[in-house]
Amino acid sequence: MTAFIEFRSVSKRFPGVQALDGVGFSVARGSCHGLIGENGAGKSTLGKILGGIHGADAGEILLEGRPIRPQTPLEARALGIALVHQELSFCPNLTVAENLCLGDLPARRGWLDRARLRARARGMLAEIGSTADPDALVGTLSPGREQQLQIAAAVGTGARVIVMDEPTSALSAGETREFRRLVGDLKARGITLIYVSHRMDELFEMCDAITVLRDGRHVSTEPIGATSPDRVVSQMIGRTLSAAQSAHLDLCPGGERLAVAGLASPGRFTGVNLSVRAGEIVGIAGLIGAGRSEVLQAIFGLDPAATGEVRVDGRGLRLGSVTAALRSGLGLLPEDRKRQGLVLTMNVRENCTLSALSLFSRGGWMRRRAERRAAAEACELLRVRTPSPESPVAGLSGGNQQKVTLAKWLVRSCEVLLVDEPTRGVDVGAKAEIHRLLGDLACRGKAILLVSSELPELIGLCGRILVMRGGQVVSEIGRPDFSEDALMRRMTGLAA
Amino acid sequence: RTITIGVIAKSQSNPVFQAARVGAEEAARDLGARLHADIRIDWRTPNDEDAQKQAQAVEQLVLAGADGIAVSCSDANKLTDAINAAVDHGVPVATFDSDAPASRRFVTFGIDDEKCGEVIMATLVKTMNGRGVVAILAGSQNAPNLQKRMRGAVAEAARHPGITIRGVYYHKETPQDAAAKVEQVMEANPDINGWAMVAAACLFTDNALPWQPGAVKCVAMDALPPELAYLRSGQVQVLYAQQCYQWGYRSVELLVDRILLDRSPASVKEVSPLIRVDPSNVDAFARNWDVWLRK
Amino acid sequence: MTPRRLTPVLRLQECGIIAVILVLGILLTWFGGTVRAPVFERGADGARHRVYETGADGARVPAFAVRNKFLNAQNLAQLAKDTSFIAIMAVGSALVIISGGIDLSVGSLYALASVLGALVLRHLGPEGSGAAHHGWQGILLAAAACLGAAAACGAINGALIVVLRVHPFVVTLGSMAILRGLAFVITSGQSVGGFPDGLRALVRFQAGDGLTVIPLAAMVLATVAGWIFLGRLAAGRRAYAVGGNEQAARFSGIRVARVKLLVYTLSGLSAGVAAFLAIGYYGAASSGDGQGYELSVIAAAVVGGASLSGGRGSALGVVLGALVIQMIGSGIVLLGIDQNYSQIVLGSVVIAAVVLDNLNTWLARRQFLK
Amino acid sequence: MTPRRLTPVLRLQECGIIAVILVLGILLTWFGGTVRAPVFERGADGARHRVYETGADGARVPAFAVRNKFLNAQNLAQLAKDTSFIAIMAVGSALVIISGGIDLSVGSLYALASVLGALVLRHLGPEGSGAAHHGWQGILLAAAACLGAAAACGAINGALIVVLRVHPFVVTLGSMAILRGLAFVITSGQSVGGFPDGLRALVRFQAGDGLTVIPLAAMVLATVAGWIFLGRLAAGRRAYAVGGNEQAARFSGIRVARVKLLVYTLSGLSAGVAAFLAIGYYGAASSGDGQGYELSVIAAAVVGGASLSGGRGSALGVVLGALVIQMIGSGIVLLGIDQNYSQIVLGSVVIAAVVLDNLNTWLARRQFLK
Ligand SMILES: Nc1ncnc2c1ncn2[C@@H]1O[C@H](COP(=O)(O)OP(=O)(O)OP(=O)(O)O)[C@@H](O)[C@H]1O
Ligand SMILES: Nc1ncnc2c1ncn2[C@@H]1O[C@H](COP(=O)(O)OP(=O)(O)OP(=O)(O)O)[C@@H](O)[C@H]1O
Ligand SMILES: [Mg+2]
Ligand SMILES: [Mg+2]
């Protein structure tokens, strides 16, 4: 195979970190090239350099043997390069169709051609098999939908090269299957894909070759046949992971800690009943828009329209008040870290302690030493890769940002944790770390309600899984009956 | 010898003070030539009326070594301390246009705003033969001198039983807003047949008044060049001009007398009379502006 | 199916502010009461004369007509005229606000454009040295000076914001001072008048009894232009995109700098249009003109539903917002409210109007959900 | 390791504005030139007298000292004093800006608080009916009226914003008109003076030659208070969080409404403090006070590095920003620049200062990278 794209000792430095350090490898035409590495290894940075968002400090990129140096996304697009961003970035005030065609609005002498706009958007959505309404406002979509749009937007530009930066991190199992079909299609059309993901199974299913990055350096590029998941993991993190089943599953769950009865919110979900016992992790599975996130948010007091009964440790909880939820020992790890989880203008330490300010202050004064220690410990525990806890959180890689949102709830020790997509964008090492952590928390008698779109995660961690569809809990499965297939059937409505 | 005289008017945005500035600068030239001194005018007027900025300017002038200060006080109370401090530092202060009576300024030159309002209303009442419905246009609500004029006008109207005041109207002090206000008021109250304009910014536009000549009587403050056209057209009966050029000229003259010749005026109060401008003397008066606004 | 979805939403968007206007209008009609106004007629020579009628005692007395203070053609025409200047500027400013910026310099820009236009007009006027060039060319020249300068100042604002990467609040705060200073220096603080009659006759031309059509037409045109720009042109979509999420817009390949340059230029231009109409109507300009308009204009935009965080707003809404503010101001005069309380009333009603607007949207939304 | 890293970053943040101040200071010292100032001495009675010396011809002539126009104790003291009123308000306003809001009502609030305080003081003054209550209690009472009213108005602003869910720009634009209207109605537009001497003597007390300590001390106190609030208190952290990402703050269990209420109250309070100092210093108040201060205050905050999109800013930076603006104003006077050009210069230098500040941060960052 000829080298279609060739990276030659590409380097990039950000304040305090060397994100890329002399990375060089080549990508064959029409292949799907996997890119993997720990959080902060520099995968997104490499993609952004190719996509014209960052400029490289040193090194060069050859496309079909010619050096290229895109300075803006527009130039990159002219070269036939498109980027699916890791961080969801759309204009929430515009419609789906407008967002999809934003860079190249169909217009005749400046006049917008709405019919063509809508038609083109429909085409783009159909291509990825999405059913989204082209006239819906993007701001009202769930992250999963938004991610589909990101993919549609990149594919729709007719690019020769598409960099996909964790395109499935917000997709649920069903959509991910659809997506795999799409990748096959694209490859068949001769489009070259650079595919960044932390999901090993996806990489091995779709990719023709895998490049491993570590600390901004190139470790290896090997064809898929010459490597194995274990080998990739050890190249990535320098050791092998032992897949130990969490101890909490062997313990007998204690008394009921969280009880939800008849929880409903008009237009969102109805009649949700569930209970979580001490030491138990209960999962919720569902497709995009099934209403899982909204149930968690309602329990946490973020939905003023919610009605029903929520009891924590037997005591009734006033709905619609986050303060009451916090007081009763609830914690919520939100799914959208950028909008709901992090304050990007703050540094890592400040973000870590945001939900526990009262713990770190006495009479209103911050106990700065305690705060610093707690933040440093949480970062250590979760292996947040940051120059220091004082660095701005906006400069962290996506996965590390996700870890900070989790750290926020570790710092405040909650009795009942509502966890929404805890490992979105987190590397395999850290993911195992987080899984172990959730298990440990359960062992210590906490109750955890876990929403995840990754079925293996649910299957590996949960004692029971509830399946939601169309705003209702449609079934509950016990551990003995777990299988991806059983879950999928229920999620899509093929089985009750 | 070089002497510096600080002049602080109320606001840059009010055109009458530009004439005061010309007056002050011309006085400096005239007197400098006569007394063989180099007289400099240091013009320190806030952009909009702000007594605190004026007080700061007085303090700054004292620090900068000014030999005398002339000030038109936006708020007498606020400037009193600053003026006294300047006098303590040996810098004589004169006030013009608006006085600070409680301060130790050695002279004040200007009109009495309350009196001015009275005169305007009295003239208006006379042109209306003592009967009718009047409105008062009073500029910015928060300008103390306009408030005084307005009170004078209201008090005067109260002395004439045939006169009803329909209202006192404030507006943003731009000519166009003032003109729009007059139109609105006339639309809402077609029975008004007399206007006392203690602030006549609207007359700085060319087509402000929505009435036929004579249908409504109007007496207004100031007689700047654009206003004179209304006298000629008959939409305005009388204008009262302030001696704005003289504010500058006379203040500087009094200060220089004091500083160089050690001469004090006969009286602390020197009244600058209002000049009545009506169609009979409008052309003669108009020629003044060639001098007063010379650049 | 899709277009049907879009339309009610669009209608919803401005129906709050329309409701506010209706409420205000009804209140003013009800409480404004009536007035006896003298009756005029237009003579054969085109001049207006009072109408006389024969009284009970046979004497010839001037005729009066009783009419509602608020709800009569002349008053509404005047309201529309008074609104037009601010409304035209507000449309331009709304573009800036929609694209996520803010323009504090419109008031000063208006003053500078007025003054420049007025200087040209005076030159051409009866006392100017260029009176020979009278006529259409002269007016066009003045319009070119006024609009050209305004658009250029707007473009400079935009360029500074783009090039210096400084928050638009700072840049336009700076240019607000600079432009007014320039206007002052150019005129030495004196009012500039003495225009040729042509322009005044044109701008003040009244169709029917008291309906000044030109400012009104200009306002309608500006609204339509704003509506087309925002709703029908690709450039408008880009402005919404930049205001909604600048980074996303940049990542999708929108030339953000160009969009910003454009909206600030248009904002400047709209201030220039308003300035030219105003000097035509009032017949003079001074450097003090337009003081505080920046806040009125932004208030109009916000009352009209534009979001200061960018990405939201419509041309029609903004013009209606300007109308609301003007209605409050003239309502105070109409109702004979003591002028001492005018600011208190104005402030309260502005807040109330926005609250009402929000309430309405909220109610409509609930309806929609059911 | 962490604390060491923290310090340079913190220092970096304000070093841009400090550099701007140094540049301005050097320019003014250099180009301001010198002045012959009369020399005074304080006599045994505490009053100031001019110093005389014997001239060349044996005559007794007043003594003069030549000194730099800018760089001399009195001038700097005066600069500090003139800055203090705006700076104190700016600290409060910065809290609002940091929490993602904006407060346009500070100027009017300042006027209302001034007027209320002044009314109490006049009542206690030599001509007032309460002259008997003279002394400390009286002054405290006036301070309570002034600060209490200011904080209450601020709290009302905050409450309206929280309860009505209206953009703070609109609410404070409304209250800007309302509060000024109230100040006007209360005073009927007349200046309120005639205070007891105690307060004036206190506020105007000069240590050394011309150094008015009280406003200066108040400014320093306000800065320190702002610094503690923002940097050391949990409440300050919450304000940053709300400004940085309101939704994330809410998801973290921060009571956003409470934070907003607090910052607007503090903003009001700071305007009250400035108002009380100003009436003490200038000895009177009127409803026209503080006109346009809202923009000066916001400009100070922005020049001082606060971000209008929220989440960024510091108390020290904001005070330094106020100092920069005051320096420009007094620099225009010092350099003898014609007042006609003052606005042009002011506007240009404000933009330049912000650009320089940004440039500096950018350079420092690059340095940091190496
Ligand atoms: N804009 C930025 N400013 C400062 N530092 C940055 C910036 N972008 C990335 N970095 C840093 O560069 C390094 C590489 O980041 P990058 O986003 O490429 O990681 P990644 O491999 O994509 O990780 P993840 O799997 O978590 O997405 C990280 O240490 C990150 O903190
Ligand atoms: N802010 C919002 N406004 C309006 N509708 C919303 C909003 N957020 C979510 N929705 C809609 O509510 C429904 C439930 O969304 P939710 O995010 O709870 O689903 P989910 O099961 O968590 O899916 P995902 O995997 O995408 O997070 C979806 O149809 C979504 O489009
Ligand atoms: Mg990444
Ligand atoms: Mg979800």
mmCIF file of C-alpha atoms in Angstrom, chain C residues 7 24 54 58 93 106 121 128 158 165 206 210 217 287 300 305 335:
data_model
loop_
_atom_site.group_PDB
_atom_site.id
_atom_site.type_symbol
_atom_site.label_atom_id
_atom_site.label_comp_id
_atom_site.label_asym_id
_atom_site.label_seq_id
_atom_site.Cartn_x
_atom_site.Cartn_y
_atom_site.Cartn_z
ATOM 1 C CA THR C 7 -44.194 28.976 11.230
ATOM 2 C CA LEU C 24 -50.131 49.385 26.036
ATOM 3 C CA THR C 54 -71.046 79.306 12.618
ATOM 4 C CA GLY C 58 -74.327 83.217 14.601
ATOM 5 C CA SER C 93 -27.587 46.968 16.376
ATOM 6 C CA VAL C 106 -24.082 53.880 17.712
ATOM 7 C CA LEU C 121 -25.931 70.211 3.371
ATOM 8 C CA GLY C 128 -23.429 77.955 1.782
ATOM 9 C CA GLY C 158 -15.479 45.685 13.339
ATOM 10 C CA ARG C 165 -9.113 40.555 19.587
ATOM 11 C CA GLN C 206 -46.859 64.447 4.624
ATOM 12 C CA GLY C 210 -49.836 64.547 9.457
ATOM 13 C CA ALA C 217 -41.109 54.054 4.888
ATOM 14 C CA SER C 287 -22.211 66.946 18.142
ATOM 15 C CA ALA C 300 -35.146 48.228 22.074
ATOM 16 C CA GLY C 305 -36.407 39.620 22.130
ATOM 17 C CA LEU C 335 -51.650 60.404 30.250
#
